[in-house]
Amino acid sequence: MPWYHAVAERDHELQNPTNAAKIRLLGERLRLGPDSRVVDLACGQAGPALILAESFGCRILGVERAPEFVAAARERIDVAGLANRVEIVEGDAAAFALEPGAWDAALCLGASFVWHGLDGTLEALVPAVRAGGNVVVGEPFWRAWPLPEGIDDLGYLPLRETVTRLEHAGLALVSLLASSEDDWDTYESLHWRALEEWLAEHPDDRDAPKIRERHEASRDAYLRHERALLGWAIFVARKP
């Protein structure tokens, strides 16, 4: 079976419900510059890394385990002429050895599943950042709580409780960059278009019915309740 996300996210410049302006704003909030060292864990196709390196001249190390995304990231880096600023390591971010206190900022945008949730992600990232540096996570949160009956919380929390997890990890929230409805619609719509095109191009693929089922279930959940109830934000938290 083709890897679902390699198909669904083939057209995404950014693989999260955000936009380039917010990623540049993130760089400003982090006070990035040519001397900044940034690690982006589970970096996907290196969308944020490219924007930050081009805008601020910082050096970024990306770690990504999916070979399809690694190949796309490296091609994008070469096309952008940023090979001297952005390096991609192919491997599991959870197994990557992070040198303690070596990074000005450690990013994990939309991939806390790598460490089985937000708590595990913070446990991995906090030691890697220098004192005064920043841990940056992109994470969903529920806008309403408790959720209506029958809706799975997917392991996510309301906004205040999400921030409490950061505080329990010894961090201070210093910036919040929340997604808009337009960010969400763009992110989800690119999934739908890519999947519909792939299904039209591969009508006889033996895995097409499974991909169709997952695609339609995901789209239905978004339209029924996630668009109204599920938020997403980039949380920037300072390490004392």
Tab-separated table of N, CA and C in Angstrom, residues 4 7-11 188-203 208 211-217 219-220:
chain	number	residue	atom	x	y	z
A	4	TYR	N	0.116	6.448	3.033
A	4	TYR	CA	-1.019	7.362	2.913
A	4	TYR	C	-0.575	8.816	2.903
A	7	VAL	N	1.073	10.250	-0.230
A	7	VAL	CA	0.092	10.611	-1.252
A	7	VAL	C	-0.646	11.881	-0.857
A	8	ALA	N	-1.155	11.904	0.375
A	8	ALA	CA	-2.029	12.996	0.803
A	8	ALA	C	-1.310	14.331	0.887
A	9	GLU	N	-0.007	14.315	1.198
A	9	GLU	CA	0.718	15.567	1.430
A	9	GLU	C	1.736	15.877	0.339
A	10	ARG	N	1.527	15.324	-0.836
A	10	ARG	CA	2.490	15.533	-1.916
A	10	ARG	C	2.523	16.983	-2.400
A	11	ASP	N	1.434	17.725	-2.197
A	11	ASP	CA	1.369	19.111	-2.672
A	11	ASP	C	1.552	20.138	-1.564
A	188	GLU	N	-6.377	20.949	4.869
A	188	GLU	CA	-7.227	19.801	4.601
A	188	GLU	C	-7.574	19.682	3.120
A	189	SER	N	-7.830	20.800	2.460
A	189	SER	CA	-8.215	20.761	1.047
A	189	SER	C	-7.109	20.188	0.170
A	190	LEU	N	-5.870	20.493	0.497
A	190	LEU	CA	-4.760	19.921	-0.270
A	190	LEU	C	-4.708	18.406	-0.126
A	191	HIS	N	-5.076	17.893	1.051
A	191	HIS	CA	-5.213	16.442	1.216
A	191	HIS	C	-6.262	15.895	0.249
A	192	TRP	N	-7.437	16.532	0.268
A	192	TRP	CA	-8.547	16.009	-0.522
A	192	TRP	C	-8.210	15.995	-2.014
A	193	ARG	N	-7.623	17.080	-2.487
A	193	ARG	CA	-7.296	17.143	-3.910
A	193	ARG	C	-6.277	16.084	-4.298
A	194	ALA	N	-5.209	15.953	-3.504
A	194	ALA	CA	-4.167	14.977	-3.824
A	194	ALA	C	-4.709	13.559	-3.805
A	195	LEU	N	-5.543	13.255	-2.823
A	195	LEU	CA	-6.085	11.902	-2.720
A	195	LEU	C	-7.068	11.601	-3.840
A	196	GLU	N	-7.927	12.559	-4.172
A	196	GLU	CA	-8.865	12.340	-5.275
A	196	GLU	C	-8.110	12.155	-6.596
A	197	GLU	N	-7.063	12.933	-6.802
A	197	GLU	CA	-6.281	12.782	-8.027
A	197	GLU	C	-5.593	11.426	-8.066
A	198	TRP	N	-5.010	11.017	-6.935
A	198	TRP	CA	-4.343	9.709	-6.903
A	198	TRP	C	-5.325	8.582	-7.163
A	199	LEU	N	-6.498	8.656	-6.551
A	199	LEU	CA	-7.500	7.611	-6.749
A	199	LEU	C	-7.968	7.568	-8.205
A	200	ALA	N	-8.086	8.725	-8.838
A	200	ALA	CA	-8.471	8.749	-10.256
A	200	ALA	C	-7.364	8.178	-11.144
A	201	GLU	N	-6.125	8.393	-10.739
A	201	GLU	CA	-4.982	7.896	-11.515
A	201	GLU	C	-4.720	6.408	-11.298
A	202	HIS	N	-5.213	5.851	-10.178
A	202	HIS	CA	-4.940	4.450	-9.827
A	202	HIS	C	-6.242	3.714	-9.494
A	203	PRO	N	-7.194	3.692	-10.416
A	203	PRO	CA	-8.505	3.087	-10.092
A	203	PRO	C	-8.430	1.590	-9.809
A	208	ALA	N	-6.602	0.908	-3.344
A	208	ALA	CA	-7.439	2.094	-3.554
A	208	ALA	C	-8.666	2.115	-2.645
A	211	ILE	N	-7.590	3.352	0.798
A	211	ILE	CA	-7.238	4.771	0.773
A	211	ILE	C	-8.494	5.621	0.648
A	212	ARG	N	-9.428	5.194	-0.194
A	212	ARG	CA	-10.702	5.901	-0.332
A	212	ARG	C	-11.443	5.946	1.010
A	213	GLU	N	-11.485	4.827	1.709
A	213	GLU	CA	-12.198	4.768	2.988
A	213	GLU	C	-11.571	5.709	4.014
A	214	ARG	N	-10.241	5.683	4.115
A	214	ARG	CA	-9.572	6.556	5.084
A	214	ARG	C	-9.745	8.017	4.708
A	215	HIS	N	-9.602	8.327	3.440
A	215	HIS	CA	-9.763	9.698	2.950
A	215	HIS	C	-11.148	10.239	3.279
A	216	GLU	N	-12.182	9.481	2.981
A	216	GLU	CA	-13.538	9.972	3.188
A	216	GLU	C	-13.891	10.067	4.669
A	217	ALA	N	-13.372	9.132	5.471
A	217	ALA	CA	-13.620	9.207	6.915
A	217	ALA	C	-12.962	10.436	7.523
A	219	ARG	N	-12.132	13.255	5.929
A	219	ARG	CA	-12.832	14.444	5.446
A	219	ARG	C	-14.159	14.639	6.177
A	220	ASP	N	-14.876	13.558	6.417
A	220	ASP	CA	-16.156	13.644	7.109
A	220	ASP	C	-15.980	14.138	8.545
